[in-house]
C-alpha cells in the first residue's frame, strides 16, 4: 500500500511537472520532452546570423536579462543561445514556423524567416517565465491560420498609441498577428485625413458618452505600424461605410442628401456631434456623386499611409437600395489602390471581387462562401460581451456572456477560412482597465484556436493557470475566471 501511494505520488508529480513544461499558449504543433534542464543564468554566448537590429537586440536583451555574463559571438558556439535563419526551412516550417531545441548546453532557435525566429523567442520567453531552469525539449511549431486577429473600436472611445503599443506587445507574446482598428463611426473619426481636414478638426471631438475623444495623426499611425511590423503584427485600418458615418456627416454637409434625408434627424442633426449608442440611423447619401469622390480620396490617402496589404471598408448594418452598388465601387476603389479589401459579411450581398475578404460576425457560420473569410461570430468573439452574465458595462445583445469556454471555439475546417478575429467594441469600455479585463485572458483562447492544430479546452485551462505571472509582468488587469486554478 505504501509503495502504491508512492507510485501515485510520483505519477502525479510527473504530470504536474510535464504540464508545467508545456504550459505554452498557443500550444505548439509538436513537443518532445528530453531529460535535463537548461539554466538560463549560466548563458555564456549569444550568436545569430540575423541581419536585423530589432530582433537581434530583443534576443540579446532577453539573454542578458538572465545572465550578465553573456557575450555576443560572431561564430557558432556549442553553448549559449543561438538564433539561425535558414531560408531552406521555408518548405517545412512556412513563413511563421520555428524549431527550438533546448539542451543543457544550448538553446537553439531556427526558422526560415524573421517572423519564425520572433515566435521562437516568444515561446522561450513564456517557458522562462514558468521555470527557473527550462526543461530540455524540442519544439516544432507552425500556425494553423494566417489571420490571428484582434479588433479594437477606437471610434466609440479613443485609445491612443500608448495603449495600442502595449496591446501589440501582448498580442505578439501570444503569436497574434493582425490588429484591426475600427477608426470611424457615428461617435468619432480617429484618423487624420489631410484632404478632408474637418473629419478630425470637428469629427474627432466627440465620443460615446463617458468615453474618450481624440484621433491619431498620420505620423503617429505610421510610427504605430512600424512598431507593429517589428513584432509581426499587420495593422488593418477600417473606415466604416456607408453606414456608421455620422461623425463624417456632421463634419461635411456635402456628404448628405438634400434635406439630410439620409439621417434620422430625431436622433441628431449636423453639425452637432453624437454621443449615443444607437446604430443604423444614418448613412452616406448614395445618390450623391460627391460621396464617391469622398470615398476615393479618403481611401487613397489611407492606402498611402498604410504599410500592410489590407483596407477594411466596413459595410455593416445598413439598408439602402444602392448599398450593393456602393460596396462594389468601394471594392474596386480599394483594389485600384493595390490593397486587398476586407468587409463585414453584409458586403457579400454585392457582386464583389474574389479578392475581397469577408468578416463573419452573425451568430452562425456561413454555409457556402466563395470568398476568403475570417471568423468573428459575435457569440464567441465579441469581447465587449461579458465574462459572466450581468457583468456591468458590457453588451449583451448577442449572448448573455462569453465564458472562457465559449471564447475557445474550435474553427471549422473550411478551405476558404483564413483565421479568426476577436473584436472589442467600446460603447461601454472607456478605460484601459476595463479593456484589459474584457480582453484577457479570453484573447489567449482566440490566439490558441487561431494558431494550434490540436485544441483542447481542459488542457488550455490548465496551461492558462500558469500565465498569471506573465499577465502581471505586463501589467494586464485580466479577469480571473473562477474556473481556472490560477497558480
Ligand atoms: C455590432 S458587428 C456592431 C457594432 C457595435 C457592436 C456592439 C458590427 C460590424 N457592428 O457597431 O458596436 O455590435 O457589440
Short mmCIF file of C-alpha atoms and ligand atoms in Angstrom, two decimals:
data_model
loop_
_atom_site.label_atom_id
_atom_site.label_comp_id
_atom_site.label_asym_id
_atom_site.label_seq_id
_atom_site.Cartn_x
_atom_site.Cartn_y
_atom_site.Cartn_z
CA UNK A 1 0.00 0.00 0.00
CA UNK A 2 2.84 2.33 0.94
CA UNK A 3 4.53 1.63 -2.40
CA UNK A 4 1.27 2.11 -4.17
CA UNK A 5 0.77 5.65 -2.77
CA UNK A 6 4.39 6.47 -3.53
CA UNK A 7 3.86 5.39 -7.11
CA UNK A 8 0.72 7.54 -7.36
CA UNK A 9 2.64 10.47 -5.95
CA UNK A 10 5.40 10.03 -8.49
CA UNK A 11 2.89 9.81 -11.31
CA UNK A 12 1.04 12.91 -10.11
CA UNK A 13 4.21 14.94 -9.73
CA UNK A 14 5.36 13.76 -13.15
CA UNK A 15 2.14 15.06 -14.68
CA UNK A 16 2.25 18.30 -12.70
CA UNK A 17 5.77 18.73 -13.94
CA UNK A 18 5.07 17.88 -17.56
CA UNK A 19 2.01 20.11 -17.54
CA UNK A 20 4.16 22.99 -16.42
CA UNK A 21 6.70 22.06 -19.01
CA UNK A 22 4.18 22.57 -21.77
CA UNK A 23 2.19 25.49 -20.38
CA UNK A 24 2.75 27.30 -23.67
CA UNK A 25 -0.15 29.22 -25.21
CA UNK A 26 -0.83 28.77 -28.05
CA UNK A 27 0.09 25.10 -27.81
CA UNK A 28 2.80 24.06 -30.27
CA UNK A 29 2.29 21.54 -33.01
CA UNK A 30 4.86 19.14 -31.61
CA UNK A 31 6.84 18.92 -28.38
CA UNK A 32 9.33 16.25 -27.50
CA UNK A 33 10.48 16.32 -23.89
CA UNK A 34 14.06 15.36 -23.11
CA UNK A 35 15.78 14.82 -19.79
CA UNK A 36 17.73 17.57 -18.08
CA UNK A 37 17.45 21.33 -17.72
CA UNK A 38 18.88 24.46 -19.16
CA UNK A 39 19.99 27.06 -16.66
CA UNK A 40 19.46 30.50 -18.22
CA UNK A 41 21.57 32.14 -15.57
CA UNK A 42 24.58 30.35 -17.00
CA UNK A 43 24.10 31.56 -20.57
CA UNK A 44 27.53 32.20 -22.00
CA UNK A 45 27.24 33.23 -25.64
CA UNK A 46 24.66 34.71 -27.92
CA UNK A 47 25.00 34.05 -31.65
CA UNK A 48 22.74 34.98 -34.54
CA UNK A 49 23.06 35.24 -38.30
CA UNK A 50 20.05 37.59 -38.47
CA UNK A 51 20.75 40.90 -40.08
CA UNK A 52 18.07 42.81 -38.28
CA UNK A 53 18.89 45.11 -35.38
CA UNK A 54 15.49 44.97 -33.66
CA UNK A 55 15.27 41.20 -33.34
CA UNK A 56 18.96 40.84 -32.60
CA UNK A 57 18.55 43.38 -29.78
CA UNK A 58 15.48 41.57 -28.48
CA UNK A 59 17.34 38.26 -28.34
CA UNK A 60 20.37 39.87 -26.78
CA UNK A 61 18.30 41.73 -24.21
CA UNK A 62 16.45 38.54 -23.34
CA UNK A 63 19.66 36.62 -22.69
CA UNK A 64 21.18 39.49 -20.70
CA UNK A 65 18.12 39.74 -18.51
CA UNK A 66 19.03 36.27 -17.20
CA UNK A 67 22.79 36.34 -17.31
CA UNK A 68 25.04 39.36 -17.23
CA UNK A 69 27.94 37.26 -18.46
CA UNK A 70 26.54 36.76 -21.96
CA UNK A 71 28.93 37.67 -24.76
CA UNK A 72 27.95 38.23 -28.36
CA UNK A 73 29.67 35.72 -30.56
CA UNK A 74 30.28 36.15 -34.28
CA UNK A 75 30.55 32.45 -34.88
CA UNK A 76 28.56 29.38 -33.94
CA UNK A 77 29.25 28.08 -30.46
CA UNK A 78 28.33 24.81 -28.85
CA UNK A 79 26.75 26.57 -25.89
CA UNK A 80 24.56 29.60 -25.21
CA UNK A 81 21.61 30.98 -27.18
CA UNK A 82 21.56 30.88 -30.96
CA UNK A 83 19.01 32.15 -33.49
CA UNK A 84 19.57 30.95 -37.02
CA UNK A 85 17.58 32.00 -40.04
CA UNK A 86 17.75 29.44 -42.81
CA UNK A 87 15.56 30.06 -45.86
CA UNK A 88 15.82 26.37 -46.80
CA UNK A 89 13.41 25.71 -43.93
CA UNK A 90 10.61 27.57 -45.70
CA UNK A 91 9.07 24.42 -47.17
CA UNK A 92 8.92 22.59 -43.87
CA UNK A 93 8.20 25.45 -41.44
CA UNK A 94 6.36 28.01 -43.54
CA UNK A 95 6.57 31.76 -43.07
CA UNK A 96 5.89 31.80 -39.32
CA UNK A 97 7.04 28.41 -38.05
CA UNK A 98 10.13 27.65 -35.97
CA UNK A 99 12.07 24.86 -34.33
CA UNK A 100 13.54 25.20 -30.85
CA UNK A 101 15.99 22.77 -29.37
CA UNK A 102 16.80 23.16 -25.70
CA UNK A 103 19.66 21.11 -24.29
CA UNK A 104 21.52 21.64 -21.07
CA UNK A 105 24.26 23.46 -23.02
CA UNK A 106 22.36 25.32 -25.63
CA UNK A 107 19.09 26.93 -26.69
CA UNK A 108 18.74 26.99 -30.44
CA UNK A 109 16.00 28.68 -32.50
CA UNK A 110 15.80 28.00 -36.21
CA UNK A 111 13.32 29.36 -38.74
CA UNK A 112 13.07 30.35 -42.37
CA UNK A 113 12.04 33.91 -41.60
CA UNK A 114 12.47 36.67 -39.04
CA UNK A 115 8.83 36.06 -38.03
CA UNK A 116 9.63 32.44 -37.20
CA UNK A 117 12.64 33.45 -35.09
CA UNK A 118 10.48 36.06 -33.37
CA UNK A 119 7.88 33.40 -32.48
CA UNK A 120 10.57 31.02 -31.28
CA UNK A 121 11.73 33.76 -28.92
CA UNK A 122 8.16 34.31 -27.67
CA UNK A 123 7.91 30.62 -26.78
CA UNK A 124 11.20 30.76 -24.93
CA UNK A 125 10.07 33.90 -23.09
CA UNK A 126 6.98 32.04 -21.90
CA UNK A 127 9.00 28.99 -20.84
CA UNK A 128 11.46 31.19 -18.98
CA UNK A 129 8.59 32.82 -17.12
CA UNK A 130 7.33 29.41 -15.94
CA UNK A 131 10.64 27.84 -14.90
CA UNK A 132 13.83 28.92 -13.27
CA UNK A 133 15.52 26.21 -15.26
CA UNK A 134 13.95 25.35 -18.59
CA UNK A 135 13.40 21.63 -19.14
CA UNK A 136 15.19 20.25 -22.17
CA UNK A 137 12.92 19.69 -25.13
CA UNK A 138 12.49 20.07 -28.86
CA UNK A 139 9.57 22.05 -30.26
CA UNK A 140 8.40 22.16 -33.84
CA UNK A 141 5.68 24.72 -34.36
CA UNK A 142 3.67 26.32 -37.15
CA UNK A 143 0.34 28.19 -37.21
CA UNK A 144 -2.91 26.69 -38.40
CA UNK A 145 -4.19 30.04 -39.73
CA UNK A 146 -2.53 33.09 -41.27
CA UNK A 147 -5.04 35.52 -39.67
CA UNK A 148 -4.96 35.66 -35.87
CA UNK A 149 -6.61 38.94 -35.16
CA UNK A 150 -7.73 41.40 -32.54
CA UNK A 151 -10.03 44.32 -33.36
CA UNK A 152 -10.33 47.45 -31.26
CA UNK A 153 -13.06 50.05 -31.76
CA UNK A 154 -11.32 53.41 -31.42
CA UNK A 155 -14.37 55.32 -32.65
CA UNK A 156 -16.79 55.00 -29.75
CA UNK A 157 -13.99 55.63 -27.27
CA UNK A 158 -10.50 56.53 -28.37
CA UNK A 159 -7.36 54.64 -27.30
CA UNK A 160 -4.08 56.20 -28.35
CA UNK A 161 -0.76 54.79 -29.49
CA UNK A 162 0.48 54.19 -25.96
CA UNK A 163 -2.21 51.59 -25.18
CA UNK A 164 -2.09 50.16 -28.68
CA UNK A 165 1.66 49.54 -28.41
CA UNK A 166 1.17 47.73 -25.12
CA UNK A 167 -1.58 45.73 -26.79
CA UNK A 168 0.72 44.82 -29.68
CA UNK A 169 3.37 43.54 -27.24
CA UNK A 170 0.77 41.41 -25.51
CA UNK A 171 -0.65 40.10 -28.79
CA UNK A 172 2.83 39.24 -30.01
CA UNK A 173 3.63 37.17 -26.92
CA UNK A 174 0.60 35.04 -27.85
CA UNK A 175 1.56 34.93 -31.54
CA UNK A 176 -1.32 37.06 -32.78
CA UNK A 177 -0.55 38.91 -35.98
CA UNK A 178 -3.44 41.12 -37.16
CA UNK A 179 -4.61 44.31 -35.42
CA UNK A 180 -7.79 45.65 -36.96
CA UNK A 181 -8.55 49.26 -35.96
CA UNK A 182 -12.18 50.37 -36.28
CA UNK A 183 -11.24 54.01 -36.92
CA UNK A 184 -14.54 55.67 -37.73
CA UNK A 185 -18.13 55.50 -36.60
CA UNK A 186 -21.04 57.73 -35.61
CA UNK A 187 -19.35 58.89 -32.42
CA UNK A 188 -15.98 59.93 -33.83
CA UNK A 189 -13.44 59.97 -36.67
CA UNK A 190 -10.00 58.86 -35.40
CA UNK A 191 -7.51 59.11 -38.26
CA UNK A 192 -6.14 62.29 -39.81
CA UNK A 193 -7.10 62.66 -43.49
CA UNK A 194 -5.35 65.76 -44.82
CA UNK A 195 -7.58 66.20 -47.88
CA UNK A 196 -10.70 66.25 -45.65
CA UNK A 197 -9.39 68.05 -42.55
CA UNK A 198 -12.72 68.65 -40.81
CA UNK A 199 -13.07 64.88 -40.29
CA UNK A 200 -10.69 65.30 -37.39
CA UNK A 201 -10.84 69.04 -36.61
CA UNK A 202 -14.58 68.58 -35.99
CA UNK A 203 -15.44 64.88 -36.23
CA UNK A 204 -12.89 63.65 -33.69
CA UNK A 205 -14.10 65.90 -30.88
CA UNK A 206 -16.87 63.59 -29.81
CA UNK A 207 -17.05 60.13 -28.28
CA UNK A 208 -19.73 57.95 -26.81
CA UNK A 209 -20.96 59.47 -23.56
CA UNK A 210 -18.34 58.84 -20.89
CA UNK A 211 -15.75 57.75 -23.48
CA UNK A 212 -12.65 59.48 -24.81
CA UNK A 213 -12.45 61.75 -27.87
CA UNK A 214 -9.28 62.22 -29.95
CA UNK A 215 -7.54 60.97 -33.07
CA UNK A 216 -4.29 59.62 -34.42
CA UNK A 217 -2.16 61.85 -36.62
CA UNK A 218 -0.70 60.29 -39.76
CA UNK A 219 2.76 60.28 -38.24
CA UNK A 220 1.51 58.51 -35.11
CA UNK A 221 -0.21 55.97 -37.36
CA UNK A 222 2.98 55.38 -39.34
CA UNK A 223 5.00 55.01 -36.17
CA UNK A 224 2.46 52.53 -34.75
CA UNK A 225 2.68 50.41 -37.88
CA UNK A 226 6.46 50.30 -37.67
CA UNK A 227 6.18 49.20 -34.04
CA UNK A 228 3.66 46.55 -35.04
CA UNK A 229 5.67 45.36 -38.05
CA UNK A 230 8.74 44.65 -35.93
CA UNK A 231 6.53 42.41 -33.81
CA UNK A 232 4.95 40.64 -36.79
CA UNK A 233 1.62 42.45 -36.47
CA UNK A 234 -0.10 43.88 -39.54
CA UNK A 235 -2.48 46.78 -38.94
CA UNK A 236 -5.77 46.73 -40.85
CA UNK A 237 -7.42 50.18 -40.84
CA UNK A 238 -11.20 50.28 -41.16
CA UNK A 239 -13.24 53.18 -42.49
CA UNK A 240 -16.79 52.03 -41.87
CA UNK A 241 -19.09 52.93 -44.78
CA UNK A 242 -21.76 53.58 -46.00
CA UNK A 243 -23.47 53.36 -42.57
CA UNK A 244 -21.94 54.23 -39.19
CA UNK A 245 -20.69 57.56 -40.65
CA UNK A 246 -22.35 60.26 -38.61
CA UNK A 247 -19.04 61.85 -37.48
CA UNK A 248 -18.25 62.47 -41.17
CA UNK A 249 -21.79 63.67 -41.97
CA UNK A 250 -21.62 66.17 -39.11
CA UNK A 251 -18.27 67.44 -40.41
CA UNK A 252 -19.16 67.74 -44.14
CA UNK A 253 -22.72 68.59 -45.08
CA UNK A 254 -21.89 67.87 -48.74
CA UNK A 255 -21.97 64.12 -47.95
CA UNK A 256 -25.66 64.37 -47.10
CA UNK A 257 -28.72 64.29 -49.37
CA UNK A 258 -30.80 67.38 -49.87
CA UNK A 259 -32.82 67.88 -46.64
CA UNK A 260 -30.45 65.44 -44.92
CA UNK A 261 -32.84 62.54 -45.65
CA UNK A 262 -30.00 60.10 -45.06
CA UNK A 263 -30.05 60.90 -41.33
CA UNK A 264 -32.72 60.26 -38.75
CA UNK A 265 -32.80 63.87 -37.55
CA UNK A 266 -34.77 62.91 -34.44
CA UNK A 267 -31.57 61.34 -33.19
CA UNK A 268 -29.08 64.08 -34.11
CA UNK A 269 -28.60 66.80 -36.72
CA UNK A 270 -25.39 68.26 -38.17
CA UNK A 271 -23.15 69.92 -37.24
CA UNK A 272 -23.83 68.70 -33.70
CA UNK A 273 -21.84 65.61 -32.77
CA UNK A 274 -23.25 62.36 -31.43
CA UNK A 275 -22.55 60.54 -28.15
CA UNK A 276 -25.32 57.95 -28.03
CA UNK A 277 -25.24 54.22 -28.81
CA UNK A 278 -27.92 53.71 -31.44
CA UNK A 279 -26.95 52.08 -34.73
CA UNK A 280 -28.42 52.15 -38.24
CA UNK A 281 -29.79 55.73 -38.22
CA UNK A 282 -27.55 57.46 -40.76
CA UNK A 283 -25.65 56.73 -43.96
CA UNK A 284 -23.78 58.43 -46.75
CA UNK A 285 -26.14 59.81 -49.40
CA UNK A 286 -25.52 57.13 -52.02
CA UNK A 287 -27.17 59.03 -54.87
CA UNK A 288 -24.76 61.93 -54.33
CA UNK A 289 -21.65 61.82 -56.59
CA UNK A 290 -19.62 63.75 -54.02
CA UNK A 291 -19.84 60.66 -51.76
CA UNK A 292 -17.87 58.58 -54.27
CA UNK A 293 -15.26 61.29 -54.57
CA UNK A 294 -15.00 61.31 -50.76
CA UNK A 295 -14.66 57.54 -50.63
CA UNK A 296 -11.96 57.58 -53.32
CA UNK A 297 -9.94 60.37 -51.71
CA UNK A 298 -10.13 59.04 -48.17
CA UNK A 299 -9.19 55.52 -49.26
CA UNK A 300 -6.35 56.82 -51.46
CA UNK A 301 -4.86 58.82 -48.61
CA UNK A 302 -5.29 55.93 -46.18
CA UNK A 303 -3.72 53.47 -48.64
CA UNK A 304 -0.77 55.84 -48.97
CA UNK A 305 0.00 55.66 -45.24
CA UNK A 306 -0.88 52.00 -44.73
CA UNK A 307 2.06 49.55 -44.83
CA UNK A 308 0.03 46.35 -44.73
CA UNK A 309 -1.85 44.89 -47.71
CA UNK A 310 -5.41 45.35 -46.38
CA UNK A 311 -8.03 48.12 -46.20
CA UNK A 312 -11.28 47.38 -44.37
CA UNK A 313 -14.30 49.17 -45.81
CA UNK A 314 -16.86 48.31 -43.14
CA UNK A 315 -20.24 47.77 -44.77
CA UNK A 316 -22.24 46.64 -41.73
CA UNK A 317 -25.76 47.29 -40.51
CA UNK A 318 -27.29 49.45 -43.16
CA UNK A 319 -30.29 49.30 -45.53
CA UNK A 320 -30.18 51.19 -48.80
CA UNK A 321 -31.35 50.34 -52.31
CA UNK A 322 -27.94 51.49 -53.57
CA UNK A 323 -25.98 49.51 -50.95
CA UNK A 324 -24.73 46.83 -53.35
CA UNK A 325 -23.69 49.41 -55.89
CA UNK A 326 -21.75 51.34 -53.25
CA UNK A 327 -19.97 48.27 -51.95
CA UNK A 328 -19.00 47.19 -55.46
CA UNK A 329 -17.49 50.64 -56.10
CA UNK A 330 -15.69 50.71 -52.76
CA UNK A 331 -14.30 47.24 -53.51
CA UNK A 332 -12.93 48.40 -56.87
CA UNK A 333 -11.54 51.63 -55.37
CA UNK A 334 -9.58 49.64 -52.80
CA UNK A 335 -8.28 47.18 -55.39
CA UNK A 336 -7.31 50.10 -57.62
CA UNK A 337 -5.07 51.24 -54.77
CA UNK A 338 -3.39 47.83 -54.76
CA UNK A 339 -4.87 46.87 -51.44
CA UNK A 340 -6.93 43.83 -50.51
CA UNK A 341 -10.45 44.84 -49.46
CA UNK A 342 -11.96 43.45 -46.27
CA UNK A 343 -15.61 43.96 -45.31
CA UNK A 344 -18.18 42.84 -42.76
CA UNK A 345 -20.16 39.87 -44.09
CA UNK A 346 -23.04 42.01 -45.45
CA UNK A 347 -20.80 43.23 -48.29
CA UNK A 348 -21.02 39.77 -49.88
CA UNK A 349 -24.58 40.70 -50.86
CA UNK A 350 -22.98 42.78 -53.61
CA UNK A 351 -21.15 41.36 -56.58
CA UNK A 352 -17.79 41.93 -55.02
CA UNK A 353 -14.46 40.74 -56.39
CA UNK A 354 -12.97 37.39 -55.46
CA UNK A 355 -10.13 39.18 -53.65
CA UNK A 356 -12.41 40.67 -51.01
CA UNK A 357 -12.17 39.04 -47.57
CA UNK A 358 -15.48 38.70 -45.71
CA UNK A 359 -15.61 39.03 -41.93
CA UNK A 360 -18.46 36.94 -40.48
CA UNK A 361 -19.96 38.29 -37.28
CA UNK A 362 -23.53 36.98 -37.11
CA UNK A 363 -24.19 34.07 -34.83
CA UNK A 364 -23.94 31.32 -37.39
CA UNK A 365 -21.25 30.10 -39.68
CA UNK A 366 -21.79 30.59 -43.40
CA UNK A 367 -22.90 27.55 -45.45
CA UNK A 368 -21.06 28.44 -48.57
CA UNK A 369 -18.68 31.29 -49.12
CA UNK A 370 -16.84 31.83 -52.33
CA UNK A 371 -14.58 34.48 -50.85
CA UNK A 372 -11.86 34.07 -48.29
CA UNK A 373 -13.29 34.78 -44.87
CA UNK A 374 -12.48 35.44 -41.23
CA UNK A 375 -14.49 34.10 -38.31
CA UNK A 376 -15.66 36.71 -35.76
CA UNK A 377 -19.03 35.29 -34.67
CA UNK A 378 -20.47 37.62 -32.05
CA UNK A 379 -21.39 34.75 -29.71
CA UNK A 380 -17.75 33.72 -29.32
CA UNK A 381 -15.58 36.65 -30.41
CA UNK A 382 -17.34 39.87 -29.36
CA UNK A 383 -15.37 40.57 -26.24
CA UNK A 384 -17.45 43.62 -25.35
CA UNK A 385 -19.88 40.91 -24.18
CA UNK A 386 -19.44 39.94 -20.52
CA UNK A 387 -17.04 37.47 -18.94
CA UNK A 388 -20.02 36.34 -16.81
CA UNK A 389 -23.75 37.16 -17.03
CA UNK A 390 -24.62 40.52 -15.63
CA UNK A 391 -21.11 41.95 -15.67
CA UNK A 392 -21.57 45.75 -15.67
CA UNK A 393 -20.62 47.96 -18.63
CA UNK A 394 -20.92 45.27 -21.28
CA UNK A 395 -23.12 44.48 -24.28
CA UNK A 396 -25.49 41.51 -24.23
CA UNK A 397 -27.44 41.80 -27.48
CA UNK A 398 -25.72 38.76 -28.99
CA UNK A 399 -25.33 36.49 -25.99
CA UNK A 400 -25.65 36.73 -22.21
CA UNK A 401 -21.96 36.07 -21.66
CA UNK A 402 -18.86 34.72 -23.35
CA UNK A 403 -17.27 32.40 -20.86
CA UNK A 404 -13.67 31.33 -21.41
CA UNK A 405 -15.01 28.04 -22.80
CA UNK A 406 -17.19 29.95 -25.32
CA UNK A 407 -14.23 32.05 -26.42
CA UNK A 408 -12.37 28.79 -27.04
CA UNK A 409 -14.45 28.00 -30.10
CA UNK A 410 -12.96 25.49 -32.45
CA UNK A 411 -12.68 26.69 -36.01
CA UNK A 412 -14.26 24.53 -38.71
CA UNK A 413 -12.19 23.03 -41.48
CA UNK A 414 -13.10 25.18 -44.42
CA UNK A 415 -10.79 25.76 -47.38
CA UNK A 416 -11.56 29.49 -47.53
CA UNK A 417 -11.25 30.21 -43.81
CA UNK A 418 -8.23 32.47 -43.24
CA UNK A 419 -8.50 32.64 -39.49
CA UNK A 420 -10.14 34.25 -36.51
CA UNK A 421 -10.53 37.70 -35.05
CA UNK A 422 -11.91 38.80 -31.68
CA UNK A 423 -13.50 42.25 -31.60
CA UNK A 424 -13.97 44.69 -28.77
CA UNK A 425 -16.48 47.49 -29.27
CA UNK A 426 -16.15 50.39 -26.89
CA UNK A 427 -19.64 51.77 -26.27
CA UNK A 428 -19.18 50.80 -22.61
CA UNK A 429 -15.42 50.26 -22.48
CA UNK A 430 -13.94 53.61 -21.57
CA UNK A 431 -10.68 52.91 -19.81
CA UNK A 432 -7.69 50.61 -20.07
CA UNK A 433 -8.51 48.52 -17.02
CA UNK A 434 -11.95 47.68 -18.39
CA UNK A 435 -10.44 46.94 -21.79
CA UNK A 436 -7.83 44.62 -20.23
CA UNK A 437 -10.48 42.88 -18.16
CA UNK A 438 -12.58 42.04 -21.21
CA UNK A 439 -9.67 41.14 -23.49
CA UNK A 440 -7.65 38.95 -21.15
CA UNK A 441 -7.49 36.05 -20.84
CA UNK A 442 -10.18 35.49 -23.49
CA UNK A 443 -7.82 36.68 -26.20
CA UNK A 444 -5.50 33.81 -25.23
CA UNK A 445 -8.33 31.49 -26.30
CA UNK A 446 -8.58 33.28 -29.65
CA UNK A 447 -4.83 33.04 -30.01
CA UNK A 448 -4.84 29.30 -29.45
CA UNK A 449 -7.71 28.46 -31.79
CA UNK A 450 -6.07 30.64 -34.41
CA UNK A 451 -2.64 29.04 -34.08
CA UNK A 452 -2.87 25.48 -32.76
CA UNK A 453 -3.64 22.50 -34.92
CA UNK A 454 -4.80 20.50 -31.94
CA UNK A 455 -7.10 22.19 -29.48
CA UNK A 456 -8.38 21.03 -26.12
CA UNK A 457 -10.13 23.33 -23.68
CA UNK A 458 -9.23 21.44 -20.49
CA UNK A 459 -5.59 21.43 -21.44
CA UNK A 460 -5.80 25.14 -22.35
CA UNK A 461 -7.32 25.97 -18.97
CA UNK A 462 -4.64 24.01 -17.12
CA UNK A 463 -1.89 25.81 -19.03
CA UNK A 464 -3.52 29.21 -18.63
CA UNK A 465 -3.28 28.78 -14.87
CA UNK A 466 0.48 29.31 -15.18
CA UNK A 467 0.13 32.61 -17.07
CA UNK A 468 -0.90 34.85 -14.17
CA UNK A 469 2.70 35.95 -13.55
CA UNK A 470 3.14 36.77 -17.21
CA UNK A 471 -0.04 38.87 -17.18
CA UNK A 472 1.15 40.62 -14.06
CA UNK A 473 4.59 41.29 -15.51
CA UNK A 474 2.87 43.00 -18.44
CA UNK A 475 0.55 44.85 -16.06
CA UNK A 476 -2.56 43.29 -17.63
CA UNK A 477 -5.66 43.83 -15.50
CA UNK A 478 -7.07 40.44 -16.52
CA UNK A 479 -10.28 38.77 -15.41
CA UNK A 480 -9.60 35.89 -13.03
CA UNK A 481 -12.10 33.30 -14.27
CA UNK A 482 -13.07 31.14 -11.32
CA UNK A 483 -12.92 28.01 -13.45
CA UNK A 484 -9.13 28.42 -13.73
CA UNK A 485 -6.96 27.21 -10.85
CA UNK A 486 -4.58 30.18 -11.04
CA UNK A 487 -1.06 29.40 -9.86
C1 LIG B 1 -22.35 45.41 -33.77
S1 LIG B 1 -20.98 43.80 -35.78
C2 LIG B 1 -21.61 46.33 -34.49
C3 LIG B 1 -21.03 47.48 -33.80
C4 LIG B 1 -21.42 47.54 -32.35
C5 LIG B 1 -21.39 46.16 -31.75
C6 LIG B 1 -21.67 46.13 -30.28
C7 LIG B 1 -20.75 45.12 -36.39
C8 LIG B 1 -20.00 45.03 -37.61
N1 LIG B 1 -21.26 46.22 -35.82
O1 LIG B 1 -21.37 48.67 -34.46
O2 LIG B 1 -20.52 48.37 -31.71
O3 LIG B 1 -22.31 45.36 -32.42
O4 LIG B 1 -21.49 44.86 -29.74
#
